[in-house]
Coordinates of C-alpha atoms in Angstrom, one line a residue:
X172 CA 128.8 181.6 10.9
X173 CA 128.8 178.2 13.2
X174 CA 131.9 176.4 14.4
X175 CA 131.4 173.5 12.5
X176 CA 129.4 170.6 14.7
X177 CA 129.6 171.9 18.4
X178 CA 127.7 168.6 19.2
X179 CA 130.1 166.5 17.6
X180 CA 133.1 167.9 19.8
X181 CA 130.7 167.5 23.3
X182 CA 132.7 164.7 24.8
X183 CA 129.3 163.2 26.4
X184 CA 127.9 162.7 22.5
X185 CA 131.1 161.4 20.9
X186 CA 131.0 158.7 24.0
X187 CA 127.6 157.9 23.8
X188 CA 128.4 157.7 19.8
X189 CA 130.8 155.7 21.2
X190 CA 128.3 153.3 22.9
X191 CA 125.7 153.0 20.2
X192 CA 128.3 152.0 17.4
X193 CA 129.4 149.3 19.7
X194 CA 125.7 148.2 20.6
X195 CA 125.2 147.9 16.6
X196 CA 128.1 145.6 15.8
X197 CA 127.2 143.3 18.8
X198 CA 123.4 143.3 17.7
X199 CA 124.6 142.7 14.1
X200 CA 126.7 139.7 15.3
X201 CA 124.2 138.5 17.2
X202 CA 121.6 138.2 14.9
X203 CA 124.3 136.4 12.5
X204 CA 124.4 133.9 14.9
X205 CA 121.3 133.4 15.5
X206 CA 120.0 133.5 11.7
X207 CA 118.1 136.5 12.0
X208 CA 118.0 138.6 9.2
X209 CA 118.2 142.3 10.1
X210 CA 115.6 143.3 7.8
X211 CA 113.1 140.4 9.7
X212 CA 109.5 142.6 9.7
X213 CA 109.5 141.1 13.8
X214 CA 112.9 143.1 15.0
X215 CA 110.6 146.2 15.3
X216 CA 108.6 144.8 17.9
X217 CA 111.5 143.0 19.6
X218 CA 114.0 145.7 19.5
X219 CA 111.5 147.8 21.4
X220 CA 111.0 145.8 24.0
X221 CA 114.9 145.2 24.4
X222 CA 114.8 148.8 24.6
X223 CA 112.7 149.7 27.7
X224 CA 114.5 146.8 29.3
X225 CA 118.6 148.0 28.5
X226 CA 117.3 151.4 29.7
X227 CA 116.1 150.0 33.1
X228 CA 119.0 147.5 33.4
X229 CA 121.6 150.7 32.3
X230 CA 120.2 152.6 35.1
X231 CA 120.4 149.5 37.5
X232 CA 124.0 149.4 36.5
X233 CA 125.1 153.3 36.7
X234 CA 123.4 153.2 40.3
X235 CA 125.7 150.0 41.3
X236 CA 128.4 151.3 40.3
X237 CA 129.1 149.1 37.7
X238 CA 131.1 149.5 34.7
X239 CA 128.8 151.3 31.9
X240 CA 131.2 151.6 28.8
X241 CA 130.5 151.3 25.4
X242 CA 131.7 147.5 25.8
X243 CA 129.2 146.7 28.6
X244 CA 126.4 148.3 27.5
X245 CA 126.8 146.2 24.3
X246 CA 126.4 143.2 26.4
X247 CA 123.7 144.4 28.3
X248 CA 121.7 145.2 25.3
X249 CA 122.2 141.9 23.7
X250 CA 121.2 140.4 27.1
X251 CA 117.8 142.4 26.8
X252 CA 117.3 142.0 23.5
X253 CA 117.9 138.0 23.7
X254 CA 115.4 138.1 26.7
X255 CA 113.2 139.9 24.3
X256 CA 113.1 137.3 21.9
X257 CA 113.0 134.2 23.8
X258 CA 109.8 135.5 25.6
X259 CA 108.5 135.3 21.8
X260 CA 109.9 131.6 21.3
X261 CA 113.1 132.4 19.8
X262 CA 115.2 130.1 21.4
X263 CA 118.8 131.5 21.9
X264 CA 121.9 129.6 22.4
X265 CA 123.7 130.0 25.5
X266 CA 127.1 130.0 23.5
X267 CA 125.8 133.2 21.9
X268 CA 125.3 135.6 25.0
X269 CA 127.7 137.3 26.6
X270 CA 129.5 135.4 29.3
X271 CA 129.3 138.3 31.8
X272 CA 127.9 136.8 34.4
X273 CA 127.1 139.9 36.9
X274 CA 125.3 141.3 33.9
X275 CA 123.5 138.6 32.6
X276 CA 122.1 138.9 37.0
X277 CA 121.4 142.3 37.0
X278 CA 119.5 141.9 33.4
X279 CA 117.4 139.0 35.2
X280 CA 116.4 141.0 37.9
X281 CA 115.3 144.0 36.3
X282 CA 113.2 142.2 33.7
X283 CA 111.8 139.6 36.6

């Protein structure tokens, strides 16, 4: 018999558990703020694109040397995700990103 869940005791799952639960609460507020509904048919499509841009930026940021913990990658996900919709015509209030400003750079070059 098994020793219960082996991957939930890997310290590299239970951070990166870590970092999707905060990703989710930050996406949830955000699309409270901006009056999105989370069951909108278009998050598909959006979310996907946010995606393949918070994987590039991530990588960006690991290879700086930048922080990458569950709080950052929150921000840089919303970051990507706001870029995602605005390049639809959502238009997103400043007041509602994240005020990191050395993100909110790196997320602008990697998606330029």
């Amino acid at each position: 018999m098994t020793d219960g869940d082996a991957w939930g005791r890997d310290p590299q799952i239970c951070y990166m558990r870590t970092v999707f639960a905060a990703i989710e609460r930050a996406q949830k507020e955000f699309l409270r703020t901006l009056g999105i509904s989370p069951v909108d048919s278009r998050l598909r499509r959006f979310r996907d694109v946010a995606l393949a841009l918070f994987e590039r930026s991530w990588v960006a940021a690991m290879r700086r040397g930048m922080k990458t913990g569950d709080d950052s990658a929150a921000e840089i996900y919303i970051l990507c995700l706001a870029r995602a919709l605005s390049m639809r015509g959502i238009e997103i209030p400043p007041a509602s990103l994240p005020g990191n400003e050395e993100l909110k750079r790196l997320v602008d070059e990697v998606t330029e």
